[in-house]
Every structure is written in C-alpha cells, then in structure tokens.
Coordinates of C-alpha atoms in Angstrom, one line a residue:
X1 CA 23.2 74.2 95.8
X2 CA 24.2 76.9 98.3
X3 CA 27.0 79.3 97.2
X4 CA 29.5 80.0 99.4
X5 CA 29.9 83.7 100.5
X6 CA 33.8 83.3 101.6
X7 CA 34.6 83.0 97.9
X8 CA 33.9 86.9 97.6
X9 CA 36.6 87.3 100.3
X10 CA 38.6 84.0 101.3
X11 CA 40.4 86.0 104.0
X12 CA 37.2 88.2 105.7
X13 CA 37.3 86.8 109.0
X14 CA 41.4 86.9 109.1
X15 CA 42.9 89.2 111.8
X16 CA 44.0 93.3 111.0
X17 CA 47.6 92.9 109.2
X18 CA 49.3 96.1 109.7
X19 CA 50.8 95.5 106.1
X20 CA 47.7 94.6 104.3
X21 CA 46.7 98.4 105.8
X22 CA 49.4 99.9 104.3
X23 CA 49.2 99.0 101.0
X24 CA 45.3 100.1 101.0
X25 CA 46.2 103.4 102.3
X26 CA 48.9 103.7 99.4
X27 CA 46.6 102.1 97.0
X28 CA 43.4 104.3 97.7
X29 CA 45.0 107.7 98.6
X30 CA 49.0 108.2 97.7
X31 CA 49.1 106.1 94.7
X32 CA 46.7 108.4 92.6
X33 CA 47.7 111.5 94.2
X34 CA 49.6 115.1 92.5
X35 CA 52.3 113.7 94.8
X36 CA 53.2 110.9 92.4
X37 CA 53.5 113.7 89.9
X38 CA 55.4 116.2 92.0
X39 CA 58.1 113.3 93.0
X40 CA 58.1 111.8 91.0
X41 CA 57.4 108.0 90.9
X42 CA 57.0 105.3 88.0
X43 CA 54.2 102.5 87.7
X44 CA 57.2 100.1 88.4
X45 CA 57.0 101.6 92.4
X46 CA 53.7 101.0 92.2
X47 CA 53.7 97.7 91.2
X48 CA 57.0 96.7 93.4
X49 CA 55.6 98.0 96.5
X50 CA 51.9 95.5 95.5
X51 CA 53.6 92.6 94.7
X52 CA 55.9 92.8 97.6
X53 CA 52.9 93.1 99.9
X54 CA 51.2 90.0 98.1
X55 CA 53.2 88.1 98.5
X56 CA 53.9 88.7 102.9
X57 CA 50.2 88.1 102.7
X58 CA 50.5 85.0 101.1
X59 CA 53.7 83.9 102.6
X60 CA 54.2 85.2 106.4
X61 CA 50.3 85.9 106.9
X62 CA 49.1 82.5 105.5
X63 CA 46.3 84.8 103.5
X64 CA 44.3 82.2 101.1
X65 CA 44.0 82.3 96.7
X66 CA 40.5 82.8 95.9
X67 CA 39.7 80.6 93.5
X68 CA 37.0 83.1 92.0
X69 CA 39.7 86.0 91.3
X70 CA 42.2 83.4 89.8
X71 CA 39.3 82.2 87.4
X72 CA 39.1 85.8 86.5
X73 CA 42.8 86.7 86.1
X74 CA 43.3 83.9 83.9
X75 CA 40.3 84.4 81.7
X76 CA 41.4 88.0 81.0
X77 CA 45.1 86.9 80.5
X78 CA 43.5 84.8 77.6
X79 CA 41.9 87.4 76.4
X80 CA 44.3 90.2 76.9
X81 CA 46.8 87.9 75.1
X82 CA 44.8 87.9 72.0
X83 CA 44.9 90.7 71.6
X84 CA 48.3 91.1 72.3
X85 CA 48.9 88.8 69.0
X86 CA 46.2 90.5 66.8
X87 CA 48.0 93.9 67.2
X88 CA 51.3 92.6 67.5
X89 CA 51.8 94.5 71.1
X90 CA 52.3 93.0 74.4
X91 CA 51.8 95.9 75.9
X92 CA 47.8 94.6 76.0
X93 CA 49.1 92.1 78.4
X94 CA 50.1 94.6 81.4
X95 CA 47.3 96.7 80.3
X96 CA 45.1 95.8 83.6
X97 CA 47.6 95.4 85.4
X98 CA 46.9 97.9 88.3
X99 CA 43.5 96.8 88.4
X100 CA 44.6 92.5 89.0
X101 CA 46.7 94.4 91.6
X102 CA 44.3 96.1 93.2
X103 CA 42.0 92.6 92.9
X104 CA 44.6 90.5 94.5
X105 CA 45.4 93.1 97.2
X106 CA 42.0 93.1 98.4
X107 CA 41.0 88.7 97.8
X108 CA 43.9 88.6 100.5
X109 CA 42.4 91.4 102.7
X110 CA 40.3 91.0 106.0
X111 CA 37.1 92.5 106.8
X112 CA 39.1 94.1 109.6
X113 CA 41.6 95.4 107.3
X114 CA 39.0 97.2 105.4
X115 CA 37.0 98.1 108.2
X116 CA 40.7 99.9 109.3
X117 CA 41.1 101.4 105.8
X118 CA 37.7 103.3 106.2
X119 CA 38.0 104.9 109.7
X120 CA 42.3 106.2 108.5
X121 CA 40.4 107.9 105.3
X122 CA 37.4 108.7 107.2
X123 CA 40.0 110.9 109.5
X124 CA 42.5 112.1 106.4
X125 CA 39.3 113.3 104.0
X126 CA 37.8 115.1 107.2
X127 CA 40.8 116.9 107.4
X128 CA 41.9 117.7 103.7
X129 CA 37.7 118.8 103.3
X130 CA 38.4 121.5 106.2
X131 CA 41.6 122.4 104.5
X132 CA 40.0 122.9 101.1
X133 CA 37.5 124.9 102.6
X134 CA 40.3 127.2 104.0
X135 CA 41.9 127.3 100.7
X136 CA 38.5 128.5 98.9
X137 CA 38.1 131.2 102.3
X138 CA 41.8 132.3 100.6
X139 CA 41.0 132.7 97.2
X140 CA 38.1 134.2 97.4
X141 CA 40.0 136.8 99.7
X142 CA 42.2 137.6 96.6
X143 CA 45.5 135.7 98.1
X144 CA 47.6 134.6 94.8
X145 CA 48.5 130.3 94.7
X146 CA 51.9 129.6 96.3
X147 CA 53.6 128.0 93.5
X148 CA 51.6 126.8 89.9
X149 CA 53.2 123.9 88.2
X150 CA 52.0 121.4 85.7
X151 CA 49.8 118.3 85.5
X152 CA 50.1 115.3 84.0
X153 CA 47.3 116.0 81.3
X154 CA 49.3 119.3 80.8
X155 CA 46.9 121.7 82.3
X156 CA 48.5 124.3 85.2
X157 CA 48.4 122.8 89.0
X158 CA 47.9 125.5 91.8
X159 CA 48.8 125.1 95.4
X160 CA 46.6 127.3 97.7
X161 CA 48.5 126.8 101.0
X162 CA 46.0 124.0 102.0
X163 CA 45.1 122.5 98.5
X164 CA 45.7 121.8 95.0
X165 CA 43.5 122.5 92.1
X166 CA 43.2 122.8 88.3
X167 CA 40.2 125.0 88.5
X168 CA 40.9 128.6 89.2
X169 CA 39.3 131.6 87.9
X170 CA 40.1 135.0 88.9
X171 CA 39.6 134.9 92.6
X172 CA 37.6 131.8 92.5
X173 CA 38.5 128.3 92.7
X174 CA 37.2 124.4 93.1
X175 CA 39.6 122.4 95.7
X176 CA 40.7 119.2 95.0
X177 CA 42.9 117.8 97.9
X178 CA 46.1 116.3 97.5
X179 CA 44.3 115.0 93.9
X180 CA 44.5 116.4 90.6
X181 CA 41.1 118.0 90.0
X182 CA 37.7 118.2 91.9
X183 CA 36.3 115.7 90.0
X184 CA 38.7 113.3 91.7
X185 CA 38.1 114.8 94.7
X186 CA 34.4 114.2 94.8
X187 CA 34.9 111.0 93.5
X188 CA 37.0 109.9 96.3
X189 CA 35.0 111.6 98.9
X190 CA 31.8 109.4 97.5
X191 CA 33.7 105.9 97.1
X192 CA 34.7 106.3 101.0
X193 CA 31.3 107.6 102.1
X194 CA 29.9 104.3 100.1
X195 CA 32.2 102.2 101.9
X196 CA 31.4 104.0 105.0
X197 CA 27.6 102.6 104.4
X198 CA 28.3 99.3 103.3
X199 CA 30.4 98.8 106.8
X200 CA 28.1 100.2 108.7
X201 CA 30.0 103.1 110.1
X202 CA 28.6 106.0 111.6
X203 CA 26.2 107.9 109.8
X204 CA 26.4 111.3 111.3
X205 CA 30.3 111.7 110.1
X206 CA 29.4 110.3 106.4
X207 CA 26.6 113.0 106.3
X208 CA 28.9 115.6 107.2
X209 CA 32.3 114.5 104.7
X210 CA 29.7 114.8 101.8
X211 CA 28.4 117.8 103.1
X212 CA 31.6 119.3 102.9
X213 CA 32.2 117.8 100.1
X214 CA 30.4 120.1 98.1
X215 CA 33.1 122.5 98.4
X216 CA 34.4 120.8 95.0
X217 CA 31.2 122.2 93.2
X218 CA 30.6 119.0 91.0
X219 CA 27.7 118.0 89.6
X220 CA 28.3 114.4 89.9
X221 CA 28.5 115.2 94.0
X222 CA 25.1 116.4 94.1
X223 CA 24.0 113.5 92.7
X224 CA 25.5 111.1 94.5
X225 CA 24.3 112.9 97.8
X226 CA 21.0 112.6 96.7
X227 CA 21.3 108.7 96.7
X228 CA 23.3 108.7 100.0
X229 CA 19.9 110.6 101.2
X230 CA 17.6 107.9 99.8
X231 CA 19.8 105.2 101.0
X232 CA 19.6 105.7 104.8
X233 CA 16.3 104.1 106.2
X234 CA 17.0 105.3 109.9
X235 CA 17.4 109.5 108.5
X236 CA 16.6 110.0 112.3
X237 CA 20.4 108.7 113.4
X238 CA 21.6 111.4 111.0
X239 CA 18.6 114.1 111.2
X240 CA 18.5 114.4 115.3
X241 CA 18.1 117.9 116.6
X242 CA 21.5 119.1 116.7
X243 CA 22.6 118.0 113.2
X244 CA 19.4 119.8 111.5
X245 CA 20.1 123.1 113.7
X246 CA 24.1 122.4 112.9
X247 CA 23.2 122.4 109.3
X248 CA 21.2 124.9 108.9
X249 CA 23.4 127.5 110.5
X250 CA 26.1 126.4 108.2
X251 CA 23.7 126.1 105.2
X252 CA 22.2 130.0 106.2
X253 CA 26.1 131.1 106.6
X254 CA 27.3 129.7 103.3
X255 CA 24.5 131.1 101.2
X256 CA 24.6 134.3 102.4
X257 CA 28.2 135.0 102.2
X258 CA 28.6 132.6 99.1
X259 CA 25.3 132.0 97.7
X260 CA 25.8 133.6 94.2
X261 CA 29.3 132.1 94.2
X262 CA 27.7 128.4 94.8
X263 CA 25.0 129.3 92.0
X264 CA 27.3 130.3 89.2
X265 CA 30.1 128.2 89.6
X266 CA 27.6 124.9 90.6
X267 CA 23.5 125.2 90.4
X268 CA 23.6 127.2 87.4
X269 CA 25.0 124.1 85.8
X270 CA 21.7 122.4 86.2
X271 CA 19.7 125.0 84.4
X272 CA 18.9 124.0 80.9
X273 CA 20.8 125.4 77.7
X274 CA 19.3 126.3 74.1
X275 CA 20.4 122.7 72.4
X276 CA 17.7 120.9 75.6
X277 CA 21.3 119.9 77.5
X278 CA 22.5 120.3 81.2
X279 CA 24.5 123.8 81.0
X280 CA 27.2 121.5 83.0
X281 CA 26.8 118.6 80.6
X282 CA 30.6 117.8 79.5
X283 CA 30.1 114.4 79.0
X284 CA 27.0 114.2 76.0
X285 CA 29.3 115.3 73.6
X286 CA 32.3 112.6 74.0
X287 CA 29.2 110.3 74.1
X288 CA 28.5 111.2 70.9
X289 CA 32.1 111.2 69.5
X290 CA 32.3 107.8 71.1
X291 CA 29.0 106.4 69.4
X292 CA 29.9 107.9 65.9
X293 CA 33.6 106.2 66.2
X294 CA 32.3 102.7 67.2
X295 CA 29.0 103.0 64.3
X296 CA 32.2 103.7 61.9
X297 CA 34.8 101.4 63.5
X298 CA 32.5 98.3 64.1
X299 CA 35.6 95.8 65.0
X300 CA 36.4 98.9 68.4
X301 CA 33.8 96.6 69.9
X302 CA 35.9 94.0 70.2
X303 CA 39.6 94.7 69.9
X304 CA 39.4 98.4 69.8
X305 CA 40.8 101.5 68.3
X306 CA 44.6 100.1 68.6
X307 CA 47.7 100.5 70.7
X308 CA 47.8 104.2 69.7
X309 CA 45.5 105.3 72.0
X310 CA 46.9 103.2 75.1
X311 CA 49.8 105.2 76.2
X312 CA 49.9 108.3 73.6
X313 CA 47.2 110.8 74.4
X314 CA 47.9 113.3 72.1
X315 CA 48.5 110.9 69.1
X316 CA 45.3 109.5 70.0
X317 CA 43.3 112.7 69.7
X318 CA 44.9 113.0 66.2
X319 CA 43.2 109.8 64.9
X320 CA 39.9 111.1 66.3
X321 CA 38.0 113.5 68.3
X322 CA 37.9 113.4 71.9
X323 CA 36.2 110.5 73.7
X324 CA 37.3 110.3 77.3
X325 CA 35.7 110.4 80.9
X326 CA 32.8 108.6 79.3
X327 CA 30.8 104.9 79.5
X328 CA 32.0 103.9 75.9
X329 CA 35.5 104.8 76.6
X330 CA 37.0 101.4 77.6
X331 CA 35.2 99.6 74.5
X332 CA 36.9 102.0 72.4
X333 CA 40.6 101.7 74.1
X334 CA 40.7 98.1 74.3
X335 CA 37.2 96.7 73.2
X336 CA 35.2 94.1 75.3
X337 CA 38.5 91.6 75.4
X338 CA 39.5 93.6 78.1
X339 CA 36.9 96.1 79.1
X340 CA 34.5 93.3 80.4
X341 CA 36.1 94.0 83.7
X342 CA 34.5 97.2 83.7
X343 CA 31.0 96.5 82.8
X344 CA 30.7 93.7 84.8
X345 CA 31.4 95.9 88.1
X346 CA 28.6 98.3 86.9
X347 CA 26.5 95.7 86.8
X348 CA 27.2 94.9 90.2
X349 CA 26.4 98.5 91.3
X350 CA 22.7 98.7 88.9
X351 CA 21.5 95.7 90.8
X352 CA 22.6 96.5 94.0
X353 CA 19.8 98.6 95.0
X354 CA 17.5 95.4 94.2
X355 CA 19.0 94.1 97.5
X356 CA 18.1 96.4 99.7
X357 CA 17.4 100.4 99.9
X358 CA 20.6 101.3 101.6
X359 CA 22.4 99.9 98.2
X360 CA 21.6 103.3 96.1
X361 CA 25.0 104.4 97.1
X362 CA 26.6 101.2 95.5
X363 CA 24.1 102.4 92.6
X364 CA 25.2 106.0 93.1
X365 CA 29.1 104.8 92.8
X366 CA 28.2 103.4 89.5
X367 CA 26.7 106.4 88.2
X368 CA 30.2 108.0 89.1
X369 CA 31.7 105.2 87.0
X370 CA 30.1 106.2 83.8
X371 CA 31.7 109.6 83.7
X372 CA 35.1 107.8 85.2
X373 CA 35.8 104.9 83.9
X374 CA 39.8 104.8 85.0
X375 CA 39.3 100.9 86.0
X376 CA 42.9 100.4 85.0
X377 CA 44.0 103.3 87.0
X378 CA 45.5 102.3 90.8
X379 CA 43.2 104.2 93.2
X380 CA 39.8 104.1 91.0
X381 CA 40.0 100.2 90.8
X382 CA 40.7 99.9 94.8
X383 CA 37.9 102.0 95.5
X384 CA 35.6 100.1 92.7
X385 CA 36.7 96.2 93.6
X386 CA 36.4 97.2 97.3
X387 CA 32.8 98.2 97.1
X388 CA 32.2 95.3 94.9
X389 CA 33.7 92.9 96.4
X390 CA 31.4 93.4 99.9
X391 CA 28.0 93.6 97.9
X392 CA 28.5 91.0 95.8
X393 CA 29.2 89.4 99.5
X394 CA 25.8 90.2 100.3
X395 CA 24.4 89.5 96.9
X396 CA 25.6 86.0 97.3
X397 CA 24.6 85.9 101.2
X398 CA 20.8 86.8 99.8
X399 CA 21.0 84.2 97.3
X400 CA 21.8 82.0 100.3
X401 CA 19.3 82.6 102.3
X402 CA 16.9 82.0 99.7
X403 CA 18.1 78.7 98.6
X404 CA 17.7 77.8 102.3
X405 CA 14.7 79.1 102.7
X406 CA 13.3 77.2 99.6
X407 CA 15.2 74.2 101.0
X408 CA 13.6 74.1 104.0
X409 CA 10.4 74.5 102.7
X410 CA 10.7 72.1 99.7
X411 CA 11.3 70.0 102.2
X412 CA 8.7 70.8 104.3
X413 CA 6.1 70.2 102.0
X414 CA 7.1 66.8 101.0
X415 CA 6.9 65.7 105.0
X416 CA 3.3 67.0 104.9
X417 CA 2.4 65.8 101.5
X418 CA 4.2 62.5 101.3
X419 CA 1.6 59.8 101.8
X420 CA 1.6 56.8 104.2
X421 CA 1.9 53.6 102.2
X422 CA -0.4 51.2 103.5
X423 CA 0.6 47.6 103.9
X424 CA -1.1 45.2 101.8
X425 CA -2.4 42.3 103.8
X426 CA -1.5 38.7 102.9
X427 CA -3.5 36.5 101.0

C-alpha cells in the first residue's frame, strides 16, 4: 500500500494566500513576543484572530480538512476530556488549544505560504540580530536601559534602545529581540534556520543568522550550530573564499575586543564543575525534581500533578520544587492524556536524521525541545508542527519510494521466475 504524502499537507501545492501569511507571521513572531505583555493582549485575541483566519481558508480559499489532523484532534479531545471528568475541570479541554490552532493553521497552509513565512522572518531576524548586537556594543559602553519594566514570570524587562532582555549584569548583557529572554531568542533564531534547510533556502544567509546568533550566549545555540554544521553536505556553497575570510575578520574582531567577555558569560559554561556537571547545566537539577515527583506520584504519568499547576505558577511551586523548562515537564502538568502530543513530535525530530544527513537540524530542533517543552504555547507549537509537518512529508515520501521500489521489483522477479506451463498433449 503506498501512503499518500498530501495527507501531511492537503493544501501544499495551493497558491500563496496573503491571509494564510499573516496569521504565520502573527503566530511565529508577534504572538509570543514582550509586546503581548507590554499591550497588553489576552489568549482570547489570539484565538479570535486563528479561528477567523481558519475559517477564510476554509471558506473563501477552498483550503482542504486533513483527515490525519482531525484523527488527531479528536483523539486528544477524548482524551483531554477524561481528564476533564477525573479532575472535575474543563479547563483540561482548552488546555492545547494553541497548539490544535497552530495545527489547523498550518493543515490549511501551502508550501508557498511557508516558503513566504521563511524569507519575511529570514529578513525581520537579520535585522533584530544586527540590532541586538548594537544594544550589547551599548551596554558594554556603560549606557543605562531606557526604561525596565516587568515580565510575565515576574523577573525585571530591560529595553536597550534596540532590544529587550532579562539578562543584565553590570555593564553586560544577553539580547533577546522583541522576546522575553535569550533563550527564546536562540530558540527562534534555530527553528527558522531549520526551516530555512528543510526548504532549501540559501545557505550562506542561514550560516550567517546563527552566526549572529551567538550574540544571545546560550548554550543550547552552540549546540544547535554544531548540527547545522554537520547537516550541510555541500559546506562549499557556505565555505567559499569570501565567507571564510568574512568570518574570520569578524571572528579575529570579536575575540579580541570581546573574547574574555564571550568566555565568562558563554564558554566558561562548558567547563566542568566539582559535582562532574556542565557549570551552565540549569536543567539536571529540575530533571531530578521531576524524576523524584513522578517515582513518588506514580498516577503524574497519566493524569498528572492536577489543575494547580495549569494556570497558577506560584501555587504550583508550593506543592513541589521546581520542575520547568525540562523533558518530564508536560507528563507532570498533564500526564501522557495530553502530553503525547509532545513526545510524538520528538520522535519525529530523533529519527529524522535516519533520512538523510541534512536532517540533524530537525534532530537539533528536538534537542531544543527537551529544555522547552512550551508545546501548548502559540509561537513554540508553530515553529515545532511546521518543521514536522514537512519531514514527516518526506518521511512518508521515503517510505514511498520504497514501497515502489519493492513493488516494482517484487514484480519483477515473478516475470522472470514465473514458469511457462506446458500444454499437455491429448491422448
């Protein structure tokens, strides 16, 4: 039987819709940005402005219903609503809600729309990279933060003329965009250059977004870059003469104006600490609290800790210590009822690589998964159901080719083996 690879997107061969582009730029940049909190805006403008746009897709654009995300949507309804009734909360039903949004948004995209998405953000993340690097230039010159107001997780939000950040230290500090922390920024700046791979774009420009992109100093960045490197099997496209001599002028530059910066505040997080741990390991620790409350808790694995911990942060870290921003943090919120969602798509991404080399960023985006796991969050699940969505295209469009190729030769065979049947002379 030969899958069929429109399932993954009904709608890939559709024409651009200026609509469907919209609400992917909103989805994957504006949705998840401190702008949301400086506003500010509710969920419910979130979710008006989706549904709105599903259904002009659906209605004036004539997009089709995959019938592989409806499977989906109604399994986890099921399951989402028994768990509504075990903890007497209905909340658990609108639980993934951003994520189903960001599902259907994209089952009722084009290839072309996607392929529009990328090059916007390609332009908008070059840009907001060479501002962040002029807000670092003015920190580290001693210029005070414009204004300093407060983010959603409580924590202090500085403005530096050309970006926001949480992290700030004397007269040093880590960019992070229009986003909340440099975490999110890298994060961001990886999913695009992922998505930038996967549809073929050019490769020269993705090398130099997550070279800048080390200007957020995180560890997960470096990592990621690392795979991008493996990934590319034509390093001469992105290696040519002039990028290696434009590198290392800005590579010679950087370290010897800001080497000891770059080393204390990012490379001395590699070195090892007493206790055998990554000095910039913040995530083996809420591991550990995780593993200890689900060896105690044995029904989390299912259900979950309980509607405490869905919208109250702070009661939550009253029942138990902290756990976030780690792989074990969905199975603890909401068990494996609903956090299947999210294990599934890392799946996705651990095989990817099986399929080809240039798949270790998929692999890579996974990796950045484990430490954020915000599947339910707008922005994170359009970025993850995105890159998703086009490998398991190819995934399925492998498996094809195989069961063709078997075809074909199955057949084959049986022509050359099949033998003549003689006819049997009367008597």
């Amino acid at each position: 039987m030969i899958l069929l690879n429109s399932r993954v997107l009904p709608n890939r061969y559709a024409a651009s819709s200026l609509v469907a582009v919209f609400i992917l730029i909103l989805n994957s940049l504006f949705f998840n940005s401190v702008f949301m909190n400086i506003l500010p805006l509710s969920g419910y403008f979130v979710v008006a402005l989706n549904a709105a746009a599903i259904v002009f897709l659906m209605t004036i654009k004539s997009r089709i219903v995959g019938s592989l995300y409806v499977l989906v949507f109604f399994v986890s309804i099921f399951l989402s609503a028994m768990q509504a009734i075990y903890f007497s909360d209905l909340y658990y039903l609108a639980y993934s809600g951003f994520f189903f949004l960001s599902l259907f948004v994209v089952m009722l995209c084009s290839m072309k729309d996607l392929s529009v998405l990328v090059d916007i953000l390609s332009i908008v993340f070059f840009l907001m990279l060479i501002f962040a690097i002029f807000a670092f230039i003015l920190a580290l010159l001693g210029i005070d933060p414009v204004y300093v107001t407060e983010n959603r997780d409580g924590r202090p939000l500085y403005y530096f003329y050309f970006s926001f950040t949480n992290s700030y230290y004397g007269n040093l500090m880590r960019p992070s965009g229009i986003f909340d922390e440099p975490g999110a920024f890298s994060f961001y700046i990886s999913a695009l250059c992922c998505l930038r791979v996967l549809l073929g774009k050019d490769e020269r420009l993705t090398f130099y977004i997550l070279l800048m992109g080390f200007i957020t100093m995180s560890l997960a960045h470096v990592i990621f870059f690392f795979l991008y490197v493996i990934s590319q099997a034509r390093l001469r496209k992105v290696f040519n003469f002039r990028s290696v001599v434009l590198f290392f002028v800005v590579f010679s530059a950087a370290f010897y104006f800001m080497g000891d910066i770059f080393y204390d505040m990012l490379f001395s997080r590699f070195d090892l600490g007493g206790d055998g741990l990554v000095a910039g390991d913040n995530r083996s620790n809420l591991i550990m609290n995780a593993l200890q409350f689900i060896y105690e808790n044995p029904k989390s694995i299912l259900v979950g800790i309980g509607p405490e911990c869905l919208l109250n942060h702070q009661s939550c870290a009253l029942l138990m210590p902290h756990f976030n921003s780690n792989p074990f943090e969905p199975l603890i919120r909401v068990g494996l009822l609903q956090s299947w969602l999210y294990y599934l798509l890392l799946l996705v991404a651990f095989i990817a690589p099986f399929f080809g080399r240039r798949y270790f960023v998929v692999f890579g985006f996974g990796l950045l998964l484990l430490q954020r796991p915000y599947l339910m969050h707008v922005s994170y699940s359009l970025y993850s159901v995105v890159i998703v969505c086009i490998t398991l295209g190819v995934v399925v469009s492998k498996i094809n080719q195989i069961l063709a190729a078997s075809s074909i030769s199955a057949s084959a065979h049986y022509l050359k083996w099949t033998p003549k049947v003689e006819q049997v002379p009367k008597l």
